[in-house]
Structure formats: structure tokens, C-alpha cells
Coordinates of C-alpha atoms in Angstrom, one line a residue:
M848 CA 10.3 12.7 46.7
A849 CA 14.0 12.1 46.8
S850 CA 16.7 14.3 45.5
F851 CA 19.3 12.8 43.2
S852 CA 19.8 15.3 40.4
T853 CA 21.3 18.6 39.8
I854 CA 19.1 21.6 40.4
N855 CA 19.8 25.3 39.7
P856 CA 22.4 26.9 42.0
I857 CA 20.9 29.6 44.2
P858 CA 21.1 32.9 42.3
P859 CA 22.5 36.1 43.8
S860 CA 20.1 38.1 45.8
P861 CA 18.6 41.3 44.1
G862 CA 20.7 43.5 46.4
A863 CA 24.0 41.9 45.5
D864 CA 26.9 44.3 44.5
L865 CA 27.2 43.7 40.8
D866 CA 29.0 47.0 39.9
E867 CA 32.5 45.9 41.2
L868 CA 34.9 44.1 38.9
S869 CA 38.0 42.0 39.9
E870 CA 41.3 43.2 38.6
S871 CA 42.2 41.9 35.1
T872 CA 45.2 40.2 33.8
Q873 CA 45.8 37.9 30.9
D874 CA 45.5 34.8 33.1
N875 CA 42.8 36.3 35.3
P876 CA 40.0 37.9 33.2
P877 CA 37.7 40.4 34.8
R878 CA 34.9 39.0 36.8
A879 CA 31.9 40.5 38.6
V880 CA 32.2 40.5 42.4
I881 CA 28.9 39.6 44.1
G882 CA 28.6 40.6 47.7
K883 CA 31.3 41.8 50.1
P884 CA 34.5 39.8 51.0
P885 CA 35.0 37.5 52.7
N886 CA 31.5 36.2 52.0
H887 CA 31.4 36.8 48.2
W888 CA 31.0 35.2 44.8
L889 CA 32.5 36.0 41.5
H890 CA 30.8 35.7 38.1
S891 CA 32.6 34.9 34.8
P892 CA 30.7 35.6 31.5
S893 CA 32.6 33.1 29.4
P894 CA 31.8 30.4 30.0
P895 CA 29.1 31.6 32.4
T896 CA 30.2 30.5 35.9
F897 CA 29.6 31.4 39.5
D898 CA 32.8 31.1 41.5
L899 CA 32.0 30.1 45.1
T900 CA 35.6 29.6 46.2
R901 CA 35.8 33.1 47.7
P902 CA 39.2 34.1 46.3
S903 CA 40.9 37.0 48.2
P904 CA 40.8 40.6 47.1
P905 CA 42.2 42.7 45.5
N906 CA 43.2 40.3 42.7
F907 CA 40.4 37.6 43.2
L908 CA 42.7 35.1 41.4
V909 CA 41.0 32.3 39.4
P910 CA 41.3 29.2 41.5
S911 CA 43.7 26.5 40.3
P912 CA 42.3 23.2 39.0
T913 CA 43.9 21.4 41.9
S914 CA 42.1 23.5 44.5
S915 CA 38.7 23.8 42.9
I916 CA 36.0 21.8 41.1
R917 CA 33.8 23.1 38.3
V918 CA 30.3 21.6 38.6
K919 CA 27.8 21.8 35.7
T920 CA 24.2 22.5 36.8
T921 CA 21.0 22.7 34.7
T922 CA 21.7 26.4 34.3
T923 CA 25.0 28.1 35.2
S924 CA 28.1 26.2 36.2
I925 CA 29.6 26.8 39.6
M926 CA 33.2 26.6 40.9
I927 CA 33.5 25.1 44.4
S928 CA 36.4 24.6 46.8
P929 CA 36.4 21.1 48.4
P930 CA 37.7 22.3 51.8
L931 CA 34.8 24.8 52.0
T932 CA 32.2 22.3 50.8
A933 CA 30.1 19.6 52.4
L934 CA 27.7 17.0 51.0
V935 CA 24.7 17.0 53.3
I936 CA 22.8 13.7 53.1
I937 CA 19.4 14.0 54.8
D938 CA 17.1 11.4 56.3
M939 CA 18.3 8.3 54.4
Q940 CA 16.9 6.2 57.3
N941 CA 15.1 2.9 57.6
F942 CA 11.8 4.6 58.4
F943 CA 11.9 6.3 55.0
L944 CA 13.6 3.7 52.9
S945 CA 13.3 0.1 54.3
T946 CA 11.3 -2.3 52.2
C947 CA 10.6 -4.1 55.4
L948 CA 8.3 -1.2 56.2
G949 CA 6.8 -1.4 52.8
R950 CA 8.8 1.2 51.0
P951 CA 9.2 0.2 47.3
A952 CA 12.7 -1.1 46.4
D953 CA 12.5 0.8 43.1
G954 CA 11.1 4.0 44.7
A955 CA 12.8 7.4 44.4
G956 CA 14.3 7.1 47.9
N957 CA 16.1 3.9 47.3
K958 CA 17.2 5.0 43.9
A959 CA 18.7 8.0 45.5
G960 CA 20.4 5.8 48.0
Q961 CA 22.0 3.7 45.3
C962 CA 23.1 6.8 43.4
L963 CA 24.8 8.1 46.6
I964 CA 26.6 4.8 47.1
D965 CA 27.6 4.3 43.4
T966 CA 28.7 7.9 42.6
A967 CA 28.2 10.8 44.9
I968 CA 29.8 9.5 48.1
P969 CA 33.0 8.1 46.4
A970 CA 33.3 11.3 44.3
A971 CA 33.0 13.5 47.4
R972 CA 35.6 11.6 49.3
R973 CA 38.0 11.6 46.4
A974 CA 37.6 15.4 46.1
G975 CA 38.1 16.0 49.8
I976 CA 34.5 17.1 50.3
R977 CA 33.2 16.5 53.9
I978 CA 30.1 14.3 54.2
I979 CA 27.4 15.1 56.8
W980 CA 24.7 12.6 57.5
L981 CA 21.8 14.9 58.8
N982 CA 19.1 12.6 60.3
W983 CA 16.1 12.6 62.6
G984 CA 17.3 11.7 66.1
L985 CA 14.8 12.7 68.8
T986 CA 15.0 12.8 72.6
D987 CA 12.1 12.8 75.0
D988 CA 12.7 16.5 75.6
D989 CA 12.4 17.1 71.8
I990 CA 9.1 15.2 71.8
D991 CA 7.7 17.5 74.5
Q992 CA 8.6 20.6 72.5
I993 CA 7.5 19.5 68.9
P994 CA 4.6 21.6 67.7
A995 CA 1.3 20.1 66.6
S996 CA 1.9 21.0 62.9
I997 CA 4.9 18.7 62.8
R998 CA 3.4 16.0 65.0
R999 CA 0.5 15.9 62.5
A1000 CA 2.8 14.8 59.7
F1001 CA 3.8 11.7 61.5
G1002 CA 0.5 10.5 62.8
F1003 CA -1.6 10.9 65.9
E1004 CA -4.4 9.2 67.8
A1005 CA -7.9 10.2 66.7
A1006 CA -11.3 9.4 68.2
L1007 CA -13.4 7.2 65.9
R1008 CA -16.8 8.4 64.9
R1009 CA -18.8 5.2 65.8
A1010 CA -18.8 1.6 66.9
T1011 CA -15.8 1.9 69.2
E1012 CA -16.9 4.8 71.4
G1013 CA -14.3 5.8 73.9
K1014 CA -11.4 4.3 71.9
A1015 CA -8.6 6.3 70.3
L1016 CA -6.9 4.8 67.3
P1017 CA -4.1 6.1 65.2
V1018 CA -4.7 8.0 62.0
I1019 CA -2.3 7.2 59.1
D1020 CA 0.5 9.7 58.9
A1021 CA 1.8 11.6 55.9
H1022 CA 4.6 9.1 55.7
G1023 CA 2.3 6.0 55.7
V1024 CA 4.0 2.7 54.8
N1025 CA 2.0 0.3 52.8
Q1026 CA 1.6 -2.7 55.1
A1027 CA -1.5 -4.5 56.2
A1028 CA -1.2 -3.7 59.9
A1029 CA -4.3 -1.4 59.8
E1030 CA -6.3 -4.2 58.2
G1031 CA -5.2 -6.6 60.9
L1032 CA -6.1 -4.1 63.6
M1033 CA -9.6 -3.6 62.2
K1034 CA -10.2 -7.4 62.5
H1035 CA -9.5 -7.3 66.2
E1036 CA -12.6 -8.3 68.2
S1037 CA -12.6 -5.0 70.1
C1038 CA -12.8 -2.9 67.0
T1039 CA -15.5 -3.0 64.3
S1040 CA -14.9 0.2 62.4
D1041 CA -14.3 0.4 58.7
L1042 CA -10.8 0.7 57.6
G1043 CA -11.6 4.1 56.1
E1044 CA -12.0 5.5 59.6
L1045 CA -8.4 4.6 60.4
T1046 CA -6.9 6.2 57.3
E1047 CA -6.9 9.4 55.5
N1048 CA -6.1 7.7 52.2
G1049 CA -7.9 4.4 52.5
K1050 CA -4.7 2.3 52.3
P1051 CA -4.0 -0.6 54.7
T1052 CA -0.9 0.6 56.3
R1053 CA 1.4 0.0 59.3
I1054 CA -0.1 2.0 62.2
Y1055 CA 2.0 4.8 63.7
K1056 CA 0.8 6.8 66.7
G1057 CA 3.2 9.7 66.1
L1058 CA 6.7 10.7 66.8
G1059 CA 8.2 8.8 69.7
S1060 CA 5.6 6.0 69.5
D1061 CA 6.7 2.4 69.4
I1062 CA 6.3 1.0 65.9
G1063 CA 6.7 -2.6 67.2
P1064 CA 8.5 -5.6 65.7
V1065 CA 9.8 -5.6 62.1
T1066 CA 10.5 -8.7 60.0
L1067 CA 13.7 -8.4 58.0
K1068 CA 14.5 -9.9 54.7
N1069 CA 16.3 -12.9 56.4
R1070 CA 13.0 -13.5 58.3
S1071 CA 14.6 -12.4 61.6
V1072 CA 12.6 -10.0 63.7
V1073 CA 14.0 -6.7 65.2
E1074 CA 12.3 -4.2 67.4
G1075 CA 11.6 -1.2 65.3
G1076 CA 11.8 1.1 68.3
R1077 CA 10.2 4.4 69.0
L1078 CA 9.5 6.5 65.9
L1079 CA 12.6 8.5 64.8
M1080 CA 14.1 8.4 68.3
R1081 CA 17.9 8.2 68.6
H1082 CA 19.6 4.8 68.6
T1083 CA 16.6 2.9 67.2
W1084 CA 16.4 0.6 64.2
N1085 CA 13.9 2.8 62.4
A1086 CA 16.1 5.8 62.7
A1087 CA 19.2 3.9 61.6
L1088 CA 20.6 3.8 58.0
P1089 CA 19.8 0.9 55.7
P1090 CA 22.7 -1.7 55.6
A1091 CA 24.4 -0.5 52.5
L1092 CA 24.3 3.2 53.4
D1093 CA 25.3 2.3 57.0
A1094 CA 28.4 0.5 55.7
S1095 CA 29.3 3.6 53.7
Y1096 CA 28.8 5.9 56.7
K1097 CA 30.9 3.7 58.9
E1098 CA 33.7 3.5 56.3
G1099 CA 33.7 7.3 56.1
A1100 CA 33.6 7.7 59.9
R1101 CA 36.9 5.8 60.1
L1102 CA 38.8 8.1 57.9
N1103 CA 41.7 9.9 59.6
H1104 CA 41.2 13.0 57.5
K1105 CA 37.8 14.6 57.2
P1106 CA 35.8 11.7 58.6
D1107 CA 32.0 11.5 57.9
V1108 CA 29.9 13.2 60.6
W1109 CA 26.5 12.2 61.9
I1110 CA 24.3 15.1 63.1
H1111 CA 20.9 14.7 64.7
K1112 CA 18.0 17.0 64.0
N1113 CA 14.6 17.5 65.6
R1114 CA 12.6 19.3 62.9
M1115 CA 12.1 18.9 59.2
S1116 CA 15.0 21.3 58.7
G1117 CA 18.4 20.9 60.3
F1118 CA 19.0 24.6 60.0
W1119 CA 15.9 26.0 61.8
G1120 CA 16.2 28.5 64.7
S1121 CA 19.1 30.7 65.7
S1122 CA 21.5 27.8 66.1
T1123 CA 21.5 24.0 65.5
P1124 CA 24.1 21.3 65.9
C1125 CA 24.5 21.3 62.1
T1126 CA 25.0 25.1 61.8
E1127 CA 27.5 25.0 64.7
F1128 CA 29.5 22.3 63.0
L1129 CA 29.6 24.0 59.7
E1130 CA 30.7 27.3 61.2
Q1131 CA 33.4 25.6 63.3
E1132 CA 34.8 23.9 60.1
G1133 CA 34.5 27.0 57.9
I1134 CA 32.2 25.3 55.4
R1135 CA 30.3 27.7 53.2
T1136 CA 29.0 25.6 50.3
L1137 CA 26.4 22.8 50.7
L1138 CA 25.4 20.1 48.3
F1139 CA 22.1 18.6 49.4
A1140 CA 20.8 15.0 48.8
G1141 CA 18.4 12.7 50.5
V1142 CA 14.7 12.3 51.2
N1143 CA 12.1 13.8 51.1
T1144 CA 12.9 16.6 48.6
D1145 CA 9.6 18.4 49.3
Q1146 CA 9.9 18.3 53.1
C1147 CA 13.2 17.8 55.0
V1148 CA 15.6 18.3 52.1
G1149 CA 13.8 21.3 50.8
G1150 CA 13.3 22.7 54.3
S1151 CA 16.9 22.4 55.2
L1152 CA 18.0 23.9 51.9
Q1153 CA 15.7 26.9 52.2
D1154 CA 16.8 27.6 55.8
A1155 CA 20.5 27.2 54.9
F1156 CA 20.1 29.6 52.0
T1157 CA 18.3 32.1 54.2
K1158 CA 21.2 32.0 56.6
G1159 CA 23.8 32.7 53.9
W1160 CA 25.2 29.3 52.9
D1161 CA 25.7 28.5 49.2
C1162 CA 23.2 25.8 48.4
D1163 CA 22.9 23.3 45.5
F1164 CA 21.3 19.9 45.0
A1165 CA 24.1 17.4 44.6
T1166 CA 25.0 15.9 41.2
I1167 CA 24.7 12.4 42.3
S1168 CA 24.4 10.3 39.2
K1169 CA 26.9 12.3 37.2
Y1170 CA 28.8 9.9 34.9
K1171 CA 27.0 6.6 35.6
P1172 CA 30.0 4.3 34.9
Q1173 CA 29.1 0.7 34.1
D1174 CA 32.4 -1.1 34.5
A1175 CA 35.9 -0.2 35.6
T1176 CA 39.5 -1.3 34.9
T1177 CA 42.8 -1.2 36.8
N1178 CA 46.4 -1.8 36.1
P1179 CA 49.6 -2.0 38.3
S1180 CA 50.4 1.6 37.6
L1181 CA 47.0 2.8 38.8
I1182 CA 47.1 0.5 41.9
L1183 CA 50.6 1.7 42.7
A1184 CA 49.5 5.4 42.6
A1185 CA 46.3 4.7 44.6
S1186 CA 48.1 2.6 47.3
K1187 CA 50.1 5.7 48.4
K1188 CA 46.9 7.5 49.4
E1189 CA 45.8 7.5 53.0
E1190 CA 42.2 6.5 52.2
Y1191 CA 43.4 3.2 50.8
A1192 CA 45.7 2.3 53.7
K1193 CA 43.2 -0.1 55.1
L1194 CA 43.3 -2.1 51.8
M1195 CA 47.1 -2.4 52.1
D1196 CA 46.7 -3.6 55.7
V1197 CA 44.3 -6.3 54.6
A1198 CA 46.7 -7.4 51.9
V1199 CA 49.7 -7.5 54.2
E1200 CA 47.8 -9.6 56.8
Y1201 CA 46.7 -12.0 54.1
G1202 CA 50.3 -12.3 52.8
K1203 CA 51.7 -13.0 56.2
E1204 CA 49.1 -15.8 56.7
N1205 CA 49.4 -17.4 53.3
G1206 CA 53.1 -17.4 52.4
K1207 CA 55.9 -19.7 53.5
D1208 CA 58.8 -17.2 52.9
I1209 CA 59.1 -13.5 52.2
D1210 CA 58.7 -13.9 48.4
T1211 CA 55.5 -16.0 48.6
K1212 CA 54.1 -13.7 51.3
V1213 CA 54.7 -10.7 49.1
D1214 CA 53.2 -12.4 46.0
S1215 CA 50.1 -13.4 48.1
A1216 CA 49.8 -9.9 49.5
L1217 CA 49.9 -8.4 45.9
D1218 CA 47.2 -10.7 44.7
R1219 CA 45.0 -9.8 47.6
L1220 CA 45.6 -6.1 47.2
L1221 CA 44.5 -6.3 43.5
V1222 CA 41.3 -8.1 44.7
E1223 CA 40.7 -5.6 47.5
F1224 CA 40.8 -2.7 45.1
G1225 CA 38.5 -4.6 42.8
K1226 CA 36.1 -5.1 45.6
E1227 CA 36.0 -1.4 46.4
I1228 CA 35.5 -0.6 42.7
L1229 CA 32.6 -3.0 42.5
K1230 CA 30.8 -1.0 45.2
I1231 CA 30.8 1.9 42.8
V1232 CA 30.0 0.3 39.4
P1233 CA 27.1 -2.1 38.7
G1234 CA 29.0 -4.1 36.1
K1235 CA 32.5 -5.7 36.0
V1236 CA 36.0 -4.8 37.1
S1237 CA 39.2 -5.9 35.3
T1238 CA 42.0 -7.3 37.4
E1239 CA 45.4 -7.8 35.8
V1240 CA 47.5 -10.9 35.7
D1241 CA 51.2 -10.2 36.7
A1242 CA 52.9 -8.7 33.6
R1243 CA 55.9 -11.0 34.2
F1244 CA 53.7 -13.9 33.0
S1245 CA 53.0 -12.2 29.6
F1246 CA 55.0 -14.9 27.8
D1247 CA 53.9 -17.9 29.9
T1248 CA 50.5 -19.3 29.0
Q1249 CA 50.3 -21.8 31.9
A1250 CA 51.4 -19.3 34.5
S1251 CA 48.9 -16.8 33.3
V1252 CA 46.0 -19.3 33.5
E1253 CA 47.0 -20.4 37.0
K1254 CA 47.3 -16.9 38.3
A1255 CA 43.9 -16.0 36.7
L1256 CA 42.3 -19.0 38.4
H1257 CA 43.8 -18.0 41.7
I1258 CA 42.5 -14.4 41.4
I1259 CA 39.0 -15.7 40.7
E1260 CA 39.2 -17.9 43.8
L1261 CA 40.3 -14.9 45.9
Y1262 CA 37.2 -13.0 44.7
K1263 CA 35.0 -16.0 45.4
S1264 CA 36.4 -16.1 49.0
I1265 CA 35.0 -12.6 49.7
G1266 CA 31.7 -13.3 48.0
I1267 CA 32.2 -11.9 44.5
G1268 CA 31.4 -14.2 41.6
K1269 CA 33.4 -14.6 38.5
E1270 CA 30.6 -13.1 36.4
R1271 CA 31.7 -9.6 37.8
I1272 CA 35.4 -10.1 37.0
L1273 CA 37.4 -9.7 33.8
I1274 CA 40.9 -11.2 33.9
K1275 CA 43.2 -8.7 32.2
I1276 CA 46.0 -10.2 30.2
A1277 CA 48.6 -8.7 27.8
S1278 CA 47.9 -9.4 24.1
T1279 CA 51.0 -11.5 23.5
W1280 CA 50.7 -14.8 21.6
E1281 CA 50.9 -16.5 25.0
G1282 CA 48.4 -14.2 26.6
I1283 CA 45.9 -14.7 23.8
Q1284 CA 46.3 -18.5 24.2
A1285 CA 45.7 -18.1 28.0
A1286 CA 42.6 -16.1 27.3
H1287 CA 41.4 -18.9 25.0
I1288 CA 41.8 -21.5 27.7
L1289 CA 40.1 -19.4 30.4
Q1290 CA 37.2 -18.6 28.1
S1291 CA 36.6 -22.0 26.6
K1292 CA 37.5 -24.3 29.6
H1293 CA 36.7 -22.3 32.6
S1294 CA 34.0 -19.8 31.4
I1295 CA 36.2 -16.9 32.8
N1296 CA 35.8 -13.7 30.9
C1297 CA 39.0 -12.0 29.8
N1298 CA 40.1 -8.5 28.8
L1299 CA 43.0 -8.5 26.4
T1300 CA 45.0 -5.4 27.1
L1301 CA 48.0 -3.6 25.5
M1302 CA 46.5 -4.1 22.1
F1303 CA 48.1 -2.0 19.3
S1304 CA 47.2 -3.9 16.1
L1305 CA 44.6 -5.6 14.1
V1306 CA 46.7 -8.8 14.2
Q1307 CA 46.3 -9.0 17.9
A1308 CA 42.6 -8.1 17.7
I1309 CA 41.8 -10.8 15.2
A1310 CA 43.6 -13.5 17.3
G1311 CA 41.8 -12.2 20.4
A1312 CA 38.4 -12.5 18.8
E1313 CA 39.2 -16.0 17.6
A1314 CA 40.2 -16.8 21.2
G1315 CA 36.7 -15.8 22.3
A1316 CA 37.9 -13.0 24.5
F1317 CA 35.0 -11.2 26.2
L1318 CA 36.7 -7.8 25.6
I1319 CA 39.7 -6.2 24.1
S1320 CA 41.4 -2.8 24.9
P1321 CA 43.1 -1.1 22.0
F1322 CA 45.2 1.8 23.3
V1323 CA 44.3 4.9 21.3
G1324 CA 46.5 7.4 22.9
R1325 CA 49.7 5.3 23.1
I1326 CA 49.4 4.6 19.4
M1327 CA 49.1 8.3 18.7
D1328 CA 52.1 9.0 21.0
W1329 CA 54.3 6.8 18.9
Y1330 CA 53.3 8.3 15.6
K1331 CA 53.6 11.8 16.9
A1332 CA 57.1 11.2 18.1
A1333 CA 58.1 9.3 14.9
M1334 CA 56.6 11.7 12.4
K1335 CA 57.1 14.9 14.4
K1336 CA 53.6 16.1 13.8
D1337 CA 50.2 16.5 15.5
F1338 CA 47.1 14.8 14.3
A1339 CA 43.6 16.0 14.0
P1340 CA 41.1 13.6 15.7
H1341 CA 39.8 12.2 12.4
E1342 CA 43.3 11.4 11.2
D1343 CA 44.6 10.2 14.6
P1344 CA 46.4 6.8 14.1
G1345 CA 45.0 5.5 17.4
V1346 CA 41.5 6.4 16.4
Q1347 CA 42.0 4.7 13.0
S1348 CA 43.3 1.6 14.6
V1349 CA 40.2 1.2 16.7
Q1350 CA 37.9 2.0 13.7
S1351 CA 39.6 -0.8 11.7
I1352 CA 39.2 -3.3 14.6
F1353 CA 35.5 -2.3 15.1
N1354 CA 34.7 -2.7 11.5
Y1355 CA 36.5 -6.1 11.2
Y1356 CA 34.6 -7.5 14.2
K1357 CA 31.2 -6.2 13.0
K1358 CA 31.9 -7.4 9.4
Y1359 CA 32.5 -11.0 10.5
G1360 CA 30.1 -11.1 13.4
Y1361 CA 32.5 -11.5 16.3
K1362 CA 30.9 -10.9 19.8
T1363 CA 34.1 -9.7 21.5
I1364 CA 33.6 -6.2 22.8
V1365 CA 35.8 -3.4 21.5
M1366 CA 36.7 -1.0 24.3
G1367 CA 38.8 2.0 23.2
A1368 CA 41.3 3.0 25.9
S1369 CA 44.1 5.3 26.8
F1370 CA 42.7 8.6 25.4
R1371 CA 44.7 11.8 25.2
N1372 CA 41.9 14.2 24.3
V1373 CA 38.1 14.6 23.9
G1374 CA 38.5 14.6 20.1
E1375 CA 39.7 11.0 20.1
I1376 CA 36.7 10.0 22.2
T1377 CA 34.1 11.7 20.0
E1378 CA 35.6 10.3 16.8
L1379 CA 34.9 6.8 18.3
A1380 CA 31.2 7.5 19.2
G1381 CA 29.4 4.3 18.5
C1382 CA 32.2 2.0 19.7
D1383 CA 31.0 -0.8 22.0
Y1384 CA 32.8 0.5 25.1
L1385 CA 35.1 3.3 25.9
T1386 CA 37.2 3.6 29.1
I1387 CA 37.7 7.2 29.9
A1388 CA 39.7 9.0 32.6
P1389 CA 37.7 11.2 35.0
S1390 CA 39.3 14.4 33.7
L1391 CA 38.1 13.7 30.2
L1392 CA 34.7 12.6 31.5
E1393 CA 34.4 16.0 33.2
D1394 CA 35.3 17.8 29.9
L1395 CA 32.6 15.8 28.1
Y1396 CA 30.1 16.5 30.8
N1397 CA 30.7 20.2 30.6
S1398 CA 30.7 20.3 26.8
E1399 CA 27.7 21.6 24.9
D1400 CA 28.9 20.2 21.5
K1401 CA 26.9 17.6 19.7
V1402 CA 28.4 14.1 19.4
P1403 CA 27.2 12.4 16.3
Q1404 CA 27.7 8.6 16.0
K1405 CA 30.8 7.8 13.9
L1406 CA 30.9 4.0 14.1
D1407 CA 27.9 1.8 13.1
A1408 CA 27.9 -2.0 12.9
K1409 CA 25.5 -1.9 10.0
D1410 CA 27.9 0.1 7.9
A1411 CA 30.7 -2.3 8.6
T1412 CA 28.9 -5.2 7.0
N1413 CA 29.2 -3.7 3.6
L1414 CA 32.9 -3.0 3.8
D1415 CA 35.4 -4.9 1.7
I1416 CA 37.7 -6.4 4.4
E1417 CA 39.9 -9.5 3.9
K1418 CA 39.4 -12.2 6.6
K1419 CA 42.4 -13.6 8.3
S1420 CA 43.1 -16.2 11.0
Y1421 CA 45.8 -16.4 13.6
L1422 CA 44.7 -18.4 16.6
N1423 CA 46.2 -21.7 15.4
D1424 CA 49.0 -20.3 13.4
E1425 CA 51.7 -18.9 15.7
A1426 CA 54.3 -18.4 12.9
T1427 CA 52.0 -16.2 10.8
F1428 CA 50.8 -14.3 13.9
R1429 CA 54.4 -13.5 15.0
F1430 CA 55.5 -12.5 11.5
D1431 CA 52.5 -10.2 10.8
F1432 CA 52.7 -8.6 14.2
N1433 CA 56.5 -8.2 13.8
E1434 CA 55.9 -6.2 10.6
Q1435 CA 54.3 -3.4 12.7
A1436 CA 57.1 -1.6 14.5
M1437 CA 54.8 0.6 16.5
A1438 CA 52.8 -2.3 17.9
V1439 CA 56.0 -4.3 18.8
E1440 CA 57.6 -1.4 20.6
K1441 CA 54.5 -0.3 22.5
L1442 CA 53.7 -3.8 23.6
R1443 CA 57.2 -4.3 24.9
E1444 CA 57.1 -0.9 26.6
G1445 CA 53.7 -1.5 28.2
I1446 CA 54.7 -4.9 29.6
S1447 CA 57.9 -3.5 31.0
K1448 CA 56.2 -0.5 32.6
F1449 CA 53.5 -2.7 34.3
A1450 CA 56.1 -5.2 35.5
A1451 CA 58.2 -2.4 36.9
D1452 CA 55.3 -0.8 38.8
A1453 CA 54.3 -4.3 40.1
L1454 CA 57.9 -4.7 41.4
T1455 CA 57.7 -1.3 43.1
L1456 CA 54.4 -2.3 44.7
K1457 CA 55.9 -5.5 45.9
G1458 CA 58.7 -3.6 47.5
I1459 CA 56.2 -1.5 49.5
L1460 CA 54.3 -4.6 50.5
Q1461 CA 57.6 -6.4 51.5
K1462 CA 58.6 -3.5 53.8
K1463 CA 55.1 -3.5 55.5
I1464 CA 55.3 -7.3 56.0
E1465 CA 58.7 -7.2 57.5
S1466 CA 58.0 -4.3 59.7
S1467 CA 54.8 -5.9 61.1
S1468 CA 56.3 -9.4 61.6

């Protein structure tokens, strides 16, 4: 079994002190204090939540959103403090996961590994949660001291009943891998026993003679052969992480702040006995809350969790596949904000080096560096999402069709140079007349999918659909912002002008059979999102995703393509009629103003980003 889902948090022990209450204020409601400070929890009845952040007495203040994370479990939510928390990933090693040893690619272990790579590891790093890779890593001294009960689980040599008197052959272990090595061994001229005498389950399987035994050569997917090494011994191929997980570990180990840690264990549990390398590290770092993930849930993960719980750590199975995003989008403002964070410094470094090597003067060097930075961020995002990432063309080209096309082709070539095909990329272009024409050229002549952004009107949407754009991004929240300021009033979700704009676009597309995807964007609250339930795509900020995740409210479908087919909607055409497009668009003051504002903001942030890159290029030359 492999753990990749949320399980109940460990409840308070029967002897916990439940009769004490925290002091009460308007902003700090009374909460039950469980245990004695400093190793205590608090419990809030509404909504039911265990607070594991250990706020100090006597006030036990509610932790701020910036210093804590609320995690929904299958029962009661928990509040955790990232500096006091670690994600403990157990035994995600080649021996347990590699398809080269017969492990199924779609098995629970490899599914758990993909969930870790896609969601849990990036989320933990963003939150500032330490990641610990707790793996089997034996020494010869460990082998000598391992008891028979544990040796038994990994195979041993057993005397056969007949036909090969005097010979000892290995019995299949509890972690048997479905290869035909046993069958091959039985065909050897010195051995005539039935396969059933070699196995406990009758399956032809690679033969292991127990912990520390040599598993022999292993053929990899590329047909090369490596030495598998001694079973679960340190620094062997079979005890190493599979390539994708290994890359994730190495990336984390290079972080300047809270790097990933690899800790060896020599039992099923990494917490057994009076002290282990894992418990010593956790105590040294002051970590009290542990989120567990890995393989096998019924053995090493479960054993470690039980021992850690017994020793007083807060324990929970990690919420690995929490949101399951399919695609992601970026813009210059988001890239500018992210580029200032330490964990993305290496992306800036790659971009700067590329710019220095591919520009003739400082301006072209900076332009090249910016293009490469956008692609580097896209590459990182594609490690997390299984679908597509949108990469934006320079907003300064919003009124230049040819320049937009050329920049888009250059971006696609940059992605291609690092092994990412155009099928995973959306070129993001502002929904001006010129931008829509650029999207038409890219879609029809180059088979490059486009995301038309900064969309605020049905006029733009109709032209975008006629251009064959893969996807459009109508901006719900920004439309509402304009009307809220202009009309001096708030809007309920069902009357929100941004929501109504997306509804009209969705219905028009479905009425006339356009394949362009409608992706609502720029949300201000959960109500806007739920009013658009049924829309093709929605791009939602992490904070609103968290609100949705924690909500118990039902979300009925509001948009339905079948209903749209019966609506009385006038059909219009703009793609080949620039004058009509410009006039009809100009009649919508909100759309004109928000498009101008959006282009100017993205262009300004791109210039700021270029200034940062220029300083780095000049200082490193």
C-alpha cells in the first residue's frame, strides 16, 4: 500500500486536560487547551479545528494566516505552523517503485510518487515546510543486528524438500517483485525442483536472499544495465530514489533555506528505540508536527507514524493530491513577484546566462534573458501540472500582429530547446484586434495553441472564437471592480457583471458550436466561482482554492451547454471586419478602459523585470 490521501489527525489522548479554556476576546474566541504548554493543542468548536501551532499562554492567540495553514482532513480540520512541521516521505526507493524490478507503473506506490511530485512537494516548499526523505539505508553492522522477524519480510535462504538435497535456495520475500528470475533459476541444470518450492505465492519472481544480499544486474528502460547492489544497503541503485523523485530531492537539497534532508533508517520504523537519526534531527530543529507519505502504508509508513505518535509528535497523513490542477497560467506581474523569492533565484541565473550568451548589446541581452526567464518558469510549472502552461507575449506587442507572431514562435523554439513540445504550451496574447489576428495566424498556419487574455467583452470573445483560439480568459473580477467603482455598489454573485459577462460568452459559444475553451479568470470571491460552475475551465488563486476545499456547501451546476442551444442569441462576425469590431468594442467603456489598464500594467511589470535582469547581467559581466 502507498499513502497519498488525507487520514484522520491523531485525536487527543483520553487523559488530556480538557477542562482548561483559553482567555476570550472578540478576536480570540475561547478554545479548549489540550495538554500542558509548551506541548499542547487547542480546540475550537466553530468550525471544529485542532490548533497544533502551540500558541503561548496565557492568551493562546489565534495564529495569523501568514504564520499558519488550515488543513482539512476527513474528520476535523487542523491548524499547523510551517516552521514546526515536516513532510516525511518514506521509502520511495527503486526497490519498492522501479518498473525495472517489475513494480507496476500504475501501482499505488508510483501513483503516490507522482502525487508527491505534482502537488505535495511543491506545496510544502512554498509553505516553508521542511521535507525529510526517510529511507532504508543499511550498513553491515545493521545487518548483523537485524532480528529474524524483520529479515523474514525481505527473504531468506530455505532448504528445499527434495530433488536438490544439500542446496539452499531463496524463498520469495514479502516484497516480491514480479519478474521471471525464479523461473529461470528453476531451469538451471543443477536444480529440478518445482517453482512452487521456491515461492510462497507461486509467482515467478526476482530472487532475493534477504537484506544485504546482492540483487544482481538490472536492465533499465534505455536497455542499459546497472548493478542493483546489495538489498537496501546505503549508496546502492536499489536504495536510491527513482529519477523523477531523485531530481526533486536534489533540487530541494540545494535550497539555501530549509533544504531537504535525507535520513537513513535500519528498521521498518524510523522512530523505533530510544533515539534514531530522525528523532534527533526533529528535536534539533524543533519540529513537532509530521505529515507522512510514502510506501508501504501498512508497514514502514504506518510503523513510523505509530512510533512517532507514541513519542509525542503530532501525526497526520499528508494531503498530497489536494487540488489536482490540470493547467496553469502566468503573466508578467506574477513572474515579477515570484522572481524576488529566493527559491527562484536559480531560474534568474539561468536566464541571465542565456541573455549574456544570446545578445549582441545590453538591450538584446535583456530581451533574451526575459524570454528565457518566462520559459524557465513555464518549465517549473509543467513539473507540477499534467496539462498546459500559458506563456505571455510581451504586452508592448499588443498592437503589432507580426511582432506578436514572431515572439510567439521564438518562445515555442525556446521550449523546444529544453525538450518541451508546443502541445504543452499556450501562447498568451492580449485580446486587441492585432492580438486576435496574431492568434488566428498562429492557430491556422503554425498549429500553435493560443490563450487570448485581457478579455472583457462579448465582442472580443466572438472574434477570438472565429480566430480559432484554443482558449480565452474573460476577467471576472476586473469587470466587477470597474462596475463597483462606477456604480458605488456591491454585487451579489448572481448579479455580478463579471459573472454575467462569462455567462453570455459561454452561452454564445455553445449556441453556435465554437470549440474555443472559455476559462473564467481573475476571481475576487468564492461566490463568483460557484456561479460559474459548469464553465469549461476556471483559473483560481490558491487562497480561493483553499476556501473551496474547506467549504461544505453544495455547488450546483449553473452553466450547461445543452441549455444554451435553445437560447435566442443573435450571431455576429468580426474576424474579417476591423471597422465593426473597433466600433462595437469602443461602445463598451468598461472593456476599453480595462484592456488599456491591463496592457499598461503588464508592460510596466515587464519593464521592471527587465531592469532587474539588466542589473544582474551588468554585474556578472
